[in-house]
Tab-separated table of C-alpha atoms in Angstrom:
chain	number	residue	atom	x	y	z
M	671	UNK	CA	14.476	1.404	-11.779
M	672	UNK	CA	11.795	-0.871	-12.773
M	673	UNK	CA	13.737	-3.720	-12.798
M	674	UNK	CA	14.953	-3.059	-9.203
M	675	UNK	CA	11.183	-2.822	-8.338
M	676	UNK	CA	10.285	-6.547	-9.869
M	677	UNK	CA	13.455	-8.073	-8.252
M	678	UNK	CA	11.760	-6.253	-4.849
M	679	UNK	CA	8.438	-8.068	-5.929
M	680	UNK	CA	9.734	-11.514	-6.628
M	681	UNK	CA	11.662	-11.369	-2.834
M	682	UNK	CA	8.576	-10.529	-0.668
M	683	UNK	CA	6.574	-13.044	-2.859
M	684	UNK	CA	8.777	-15.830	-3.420
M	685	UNK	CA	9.023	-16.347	0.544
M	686	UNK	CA	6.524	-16.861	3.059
M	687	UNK	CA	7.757	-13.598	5.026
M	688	UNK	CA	5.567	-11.590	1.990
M	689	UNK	CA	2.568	-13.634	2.038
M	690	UNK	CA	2.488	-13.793	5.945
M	691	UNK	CA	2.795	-10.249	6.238
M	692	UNK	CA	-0.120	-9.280	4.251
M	693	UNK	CA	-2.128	-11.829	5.097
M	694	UNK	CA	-2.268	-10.680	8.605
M	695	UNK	CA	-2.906	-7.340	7.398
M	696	UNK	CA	-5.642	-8.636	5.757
M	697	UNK	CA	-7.148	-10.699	8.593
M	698	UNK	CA	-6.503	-8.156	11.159
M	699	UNK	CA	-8.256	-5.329	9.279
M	700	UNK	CA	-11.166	-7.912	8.451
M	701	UNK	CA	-11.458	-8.989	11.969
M	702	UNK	CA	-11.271	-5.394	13.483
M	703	UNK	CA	-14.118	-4.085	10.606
M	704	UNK	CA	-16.521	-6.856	11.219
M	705	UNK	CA	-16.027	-9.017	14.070
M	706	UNK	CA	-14.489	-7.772	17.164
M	707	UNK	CA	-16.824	-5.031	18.786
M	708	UNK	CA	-14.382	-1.739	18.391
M	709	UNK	CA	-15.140	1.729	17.703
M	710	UNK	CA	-14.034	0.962	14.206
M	711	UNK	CA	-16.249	-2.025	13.572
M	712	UNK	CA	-18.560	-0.929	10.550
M	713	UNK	CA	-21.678	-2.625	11.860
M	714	UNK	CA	-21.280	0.177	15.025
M	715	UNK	CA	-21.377	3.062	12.328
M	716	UNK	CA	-24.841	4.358	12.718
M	717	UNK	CA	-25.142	6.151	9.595
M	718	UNK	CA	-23.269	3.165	8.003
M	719	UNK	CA	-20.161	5.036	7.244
M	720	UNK	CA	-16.701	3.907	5.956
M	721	UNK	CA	-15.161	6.064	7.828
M	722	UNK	CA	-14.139	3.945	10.624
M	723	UNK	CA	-11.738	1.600	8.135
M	724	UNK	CA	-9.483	4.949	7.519
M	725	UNK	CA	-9.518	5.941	11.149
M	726	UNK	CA	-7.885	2.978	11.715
M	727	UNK	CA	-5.908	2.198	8.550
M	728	UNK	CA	-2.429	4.575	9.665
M	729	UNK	CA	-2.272	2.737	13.670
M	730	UNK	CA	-2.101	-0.067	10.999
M	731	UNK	CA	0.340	1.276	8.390
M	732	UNK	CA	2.270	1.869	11.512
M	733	UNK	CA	3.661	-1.633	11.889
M	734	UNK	CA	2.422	-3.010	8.133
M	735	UNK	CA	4.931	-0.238	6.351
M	736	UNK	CA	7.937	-0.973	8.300
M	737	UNK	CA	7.829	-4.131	8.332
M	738	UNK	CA	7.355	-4.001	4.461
M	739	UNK	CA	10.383	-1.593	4.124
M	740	UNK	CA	12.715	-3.087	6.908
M	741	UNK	CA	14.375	-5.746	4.817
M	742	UNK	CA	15.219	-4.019	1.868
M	743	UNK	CA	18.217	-2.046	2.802
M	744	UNK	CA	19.564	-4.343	5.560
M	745	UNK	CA	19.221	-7.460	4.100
M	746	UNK	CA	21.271	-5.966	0.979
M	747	UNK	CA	23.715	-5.335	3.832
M	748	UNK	CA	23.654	-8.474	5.922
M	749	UNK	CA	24.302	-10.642	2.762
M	750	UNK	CA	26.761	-8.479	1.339
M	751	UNK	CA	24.819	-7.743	-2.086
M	752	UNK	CA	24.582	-4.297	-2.198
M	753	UNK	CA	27.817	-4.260	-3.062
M	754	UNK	CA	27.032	-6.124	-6.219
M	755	UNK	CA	23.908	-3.718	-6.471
M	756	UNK	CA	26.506	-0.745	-6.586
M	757	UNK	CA	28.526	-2.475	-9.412
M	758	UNK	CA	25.438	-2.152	-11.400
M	759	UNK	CA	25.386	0.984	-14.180
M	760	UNK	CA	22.430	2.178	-11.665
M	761	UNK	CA	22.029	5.907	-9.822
M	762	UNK	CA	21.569	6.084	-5.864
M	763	UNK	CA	17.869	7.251	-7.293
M	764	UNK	CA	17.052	4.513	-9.378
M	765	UNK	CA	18.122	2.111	-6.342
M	766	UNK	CA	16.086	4.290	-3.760
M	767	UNK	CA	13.251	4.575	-6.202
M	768	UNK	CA	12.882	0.913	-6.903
M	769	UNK	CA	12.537	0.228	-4.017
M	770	UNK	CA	10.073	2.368	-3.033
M	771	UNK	CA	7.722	1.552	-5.925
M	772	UNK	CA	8.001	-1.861	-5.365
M	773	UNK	CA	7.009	-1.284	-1.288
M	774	UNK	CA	4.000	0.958	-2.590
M	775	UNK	CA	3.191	-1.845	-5.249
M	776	UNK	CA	2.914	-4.342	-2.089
M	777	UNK	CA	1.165	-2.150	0.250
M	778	UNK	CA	-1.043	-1.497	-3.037
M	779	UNK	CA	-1.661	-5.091	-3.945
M	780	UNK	CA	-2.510	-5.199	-0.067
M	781	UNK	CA	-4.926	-2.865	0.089
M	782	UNK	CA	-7.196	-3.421	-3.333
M	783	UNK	CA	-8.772	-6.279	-1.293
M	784	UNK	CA	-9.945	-3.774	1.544
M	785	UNK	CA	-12.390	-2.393	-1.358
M	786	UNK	CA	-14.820	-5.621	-0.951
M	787	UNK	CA	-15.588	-4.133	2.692
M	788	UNK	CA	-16.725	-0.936	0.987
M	789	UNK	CA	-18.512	-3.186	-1.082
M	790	UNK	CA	-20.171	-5.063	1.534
M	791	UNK	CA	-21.000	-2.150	3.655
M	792	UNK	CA	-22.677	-0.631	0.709
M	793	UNK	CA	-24.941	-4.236	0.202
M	794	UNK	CA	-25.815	-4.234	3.676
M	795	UNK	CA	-27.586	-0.359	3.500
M	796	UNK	CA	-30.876	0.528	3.344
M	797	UNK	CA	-32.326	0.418	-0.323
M	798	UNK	CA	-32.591	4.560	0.139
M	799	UNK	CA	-28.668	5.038	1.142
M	800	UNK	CA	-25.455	4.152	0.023
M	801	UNK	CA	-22.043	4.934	0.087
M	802	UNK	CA	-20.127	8.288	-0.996
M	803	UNK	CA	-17.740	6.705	-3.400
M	804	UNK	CA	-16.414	10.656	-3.558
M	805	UNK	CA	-15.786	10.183	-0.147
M	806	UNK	CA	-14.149	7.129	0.022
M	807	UNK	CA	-11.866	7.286	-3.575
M	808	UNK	CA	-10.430	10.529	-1.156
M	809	UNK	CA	-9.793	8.523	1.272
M	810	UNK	CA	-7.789	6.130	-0.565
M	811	UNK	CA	-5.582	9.073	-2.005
M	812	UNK	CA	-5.198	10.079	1.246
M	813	UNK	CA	-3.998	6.656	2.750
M	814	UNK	CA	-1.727	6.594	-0.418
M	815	UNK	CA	0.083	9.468	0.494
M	816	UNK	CA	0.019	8.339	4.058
M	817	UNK	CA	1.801	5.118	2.776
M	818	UNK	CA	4.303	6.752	0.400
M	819	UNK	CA	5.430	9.127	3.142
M	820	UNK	CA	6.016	6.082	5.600
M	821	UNK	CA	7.647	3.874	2.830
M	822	UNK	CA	10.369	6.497	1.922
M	823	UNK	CA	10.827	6.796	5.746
M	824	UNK	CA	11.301	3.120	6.642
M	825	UNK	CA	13.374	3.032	3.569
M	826	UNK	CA	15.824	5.399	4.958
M	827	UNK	CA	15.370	3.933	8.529
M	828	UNK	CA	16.811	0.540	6.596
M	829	UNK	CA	19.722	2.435	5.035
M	830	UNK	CA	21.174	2.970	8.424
M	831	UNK	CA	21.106	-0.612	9.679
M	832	UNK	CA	22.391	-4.040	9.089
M	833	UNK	CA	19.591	-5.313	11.374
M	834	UNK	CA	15.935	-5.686	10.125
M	835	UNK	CA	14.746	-5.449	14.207
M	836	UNK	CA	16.871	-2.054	14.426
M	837	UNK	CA	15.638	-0.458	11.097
M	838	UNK	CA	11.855	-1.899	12.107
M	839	UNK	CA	11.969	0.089	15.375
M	840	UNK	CA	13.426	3.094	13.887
M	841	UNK	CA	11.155	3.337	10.965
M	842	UNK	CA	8.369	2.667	13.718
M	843	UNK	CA	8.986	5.270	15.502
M	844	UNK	CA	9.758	8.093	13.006
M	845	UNK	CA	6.263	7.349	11.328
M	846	UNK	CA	4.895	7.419	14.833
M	847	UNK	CA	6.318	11.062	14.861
M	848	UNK	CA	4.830	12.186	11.637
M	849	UNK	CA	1.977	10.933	12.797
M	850	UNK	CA	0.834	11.698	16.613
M	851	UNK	CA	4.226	13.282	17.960
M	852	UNK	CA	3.304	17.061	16.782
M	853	UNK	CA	-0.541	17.217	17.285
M	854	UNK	CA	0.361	15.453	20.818
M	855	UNK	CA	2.741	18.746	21.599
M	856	UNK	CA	-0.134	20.859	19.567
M	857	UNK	CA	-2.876	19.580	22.481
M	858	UNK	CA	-0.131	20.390	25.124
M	859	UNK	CA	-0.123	23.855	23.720
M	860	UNK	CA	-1.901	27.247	24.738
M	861	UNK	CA	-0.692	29.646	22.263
M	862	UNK	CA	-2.623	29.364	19.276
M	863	UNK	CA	-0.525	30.610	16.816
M	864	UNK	CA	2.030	27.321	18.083
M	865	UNK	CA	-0.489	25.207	18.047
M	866	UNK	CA	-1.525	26.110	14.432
M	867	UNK	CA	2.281	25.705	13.428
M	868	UNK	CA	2.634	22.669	15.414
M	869	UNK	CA	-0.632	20.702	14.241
M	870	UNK	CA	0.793	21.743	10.377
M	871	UNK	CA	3.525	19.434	11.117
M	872	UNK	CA	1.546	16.214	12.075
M	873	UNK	CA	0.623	13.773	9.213
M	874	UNK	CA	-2.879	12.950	11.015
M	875	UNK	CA	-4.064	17.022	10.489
M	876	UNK	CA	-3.058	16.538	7.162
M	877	UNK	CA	-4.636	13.023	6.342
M	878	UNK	CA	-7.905	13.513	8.248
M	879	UNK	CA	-8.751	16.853	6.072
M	880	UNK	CA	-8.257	14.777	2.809
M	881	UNK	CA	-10.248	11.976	4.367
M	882	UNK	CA	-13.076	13.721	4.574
M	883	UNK	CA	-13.470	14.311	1.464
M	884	UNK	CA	-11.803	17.589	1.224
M	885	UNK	CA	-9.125	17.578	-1.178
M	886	UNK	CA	-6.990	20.873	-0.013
M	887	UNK	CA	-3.591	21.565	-2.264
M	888	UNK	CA	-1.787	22.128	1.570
M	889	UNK	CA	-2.860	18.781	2.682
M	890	UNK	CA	-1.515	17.172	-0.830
M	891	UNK	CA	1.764	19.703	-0.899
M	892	UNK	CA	2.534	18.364	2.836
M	893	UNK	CA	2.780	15.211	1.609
M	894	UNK	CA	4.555	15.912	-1.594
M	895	UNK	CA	7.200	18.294	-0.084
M	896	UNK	CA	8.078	15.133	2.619
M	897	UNK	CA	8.108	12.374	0.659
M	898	UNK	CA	10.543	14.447	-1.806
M	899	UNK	CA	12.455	15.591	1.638
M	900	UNK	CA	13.150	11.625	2.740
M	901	UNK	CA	13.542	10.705	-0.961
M	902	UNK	CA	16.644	13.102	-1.463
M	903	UNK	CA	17.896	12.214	2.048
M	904	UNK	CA	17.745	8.040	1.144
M	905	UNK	CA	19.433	8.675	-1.945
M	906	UNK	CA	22.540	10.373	0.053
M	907	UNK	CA	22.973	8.116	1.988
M	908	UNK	CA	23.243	5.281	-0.988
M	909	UNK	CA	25.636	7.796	-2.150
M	910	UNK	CA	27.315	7.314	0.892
M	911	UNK	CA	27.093	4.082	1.055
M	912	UNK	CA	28.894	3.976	-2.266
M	913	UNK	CA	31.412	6.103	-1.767
């Protein structure tokens, strides 16, 4: 498994495509935090909050993730080596999970820099207030989960496709469902008891209570239970694949 994770590793960052892709991450979240005048720009926080970085981190992770996960899968296709990766003495979960700890190992490596603006922030305070690190190490769990329950769904979205563009779009919009699809339908509803079953389903419910700094076993089991769900359901279809 690990050794399907480095070869992941090496691909993204012995091309351009890796480097370019975070590095626009990167950029974008540094010019959204402190430069363009947003709701999320961290100078418009009046108490001088972090929160606006992980209000905006999952619109982000919407188009970072799959675009991360898109190639892995189809390009194996397109070139014809997952074949040869089938001829190796390797499970359909080894394959699936190597390649989803190398994706969280990039997305990871991509967001340990996003720590300096935390940093920063915390500089530019008054002497008498600074950050709640409790606050914000949440956060970051919570943005990890986020992240682990879009990687294992863009991985499956590029187990269906030959095409990168296809499984990009795909994966795009299933994360788009876990994330705003049932609170959207929640809004739209009047019964409560609906509404309470119907928020349960959306990611953002779910992600918001542990970014707050409330770390609630539901919130942590939601995340668990569907990153387990999208596992099992990439590993059929290598099995598939291979059969």
């Amino acid at each position: 498994m690990w050794a399907i994770s480095k070869r992941e590793l090496r691909l993204y960052f012995s091309q351009l495509t890796g480097y370019l892709i975070v590095g626009s991450y990167l950029l974008i979240t540094s010019l959204i935090l402190w430069f363009f005048n947003t709701p999320y720009n961290l100078l418009n926080s009046a108490l001088g909050s972090f929160t606006p970085f992980f209000e905006f981190m999952p619109i982000l992770f919407l188009f970072l993730i799959p675009a991360l996960s898109m190639r892995s899968f189809s390009e194996e296709f397109s070139q014809g080596t997952f074949e040869l990766l089938m001829t190796k003495p390797l499970s359909p979960t080894q394959i699936f999970g190597g390649k989803l700890i190398g994706i969280i190992l990039i997305v990871c490596i991509a967001l340990f820099p996003t720590v300096l603006h935390a940093i920063a922030l915390d500089h530019l305070l008054q002497l008498d207030s600074t950050l709640d690190w409790g606050i914000v190490i949440s956060s970051y769990l919570a943005l990890l989960l986020l992240a682990g329950l879009f990687v294992t769904t863009s991985l499956c979205a590029s187990l269906l496709f030959k095409s990168q563009v296809a499984s990009f779009l795909v994966a795009l919009l299933a994360c788009f469902i876990h994330l705003y699809l049932w609170s959207f339908l929640a809004d739209l509803n009047s019964n409560l008891l609906l509404y309470k079953w119907l928020n349960n389903l959306s990611a953002s419910s779910h992600y918001f209570g542990l970014s707050r700094g409330v770390i609630a076993f539901e919130d942590i089991l939601y995340f668990i239970g569907l990153c387990i769900t999208f596992f099992l359901l990439g590993t059929q279809l290598i099995q598939q694949k291979k059969s």
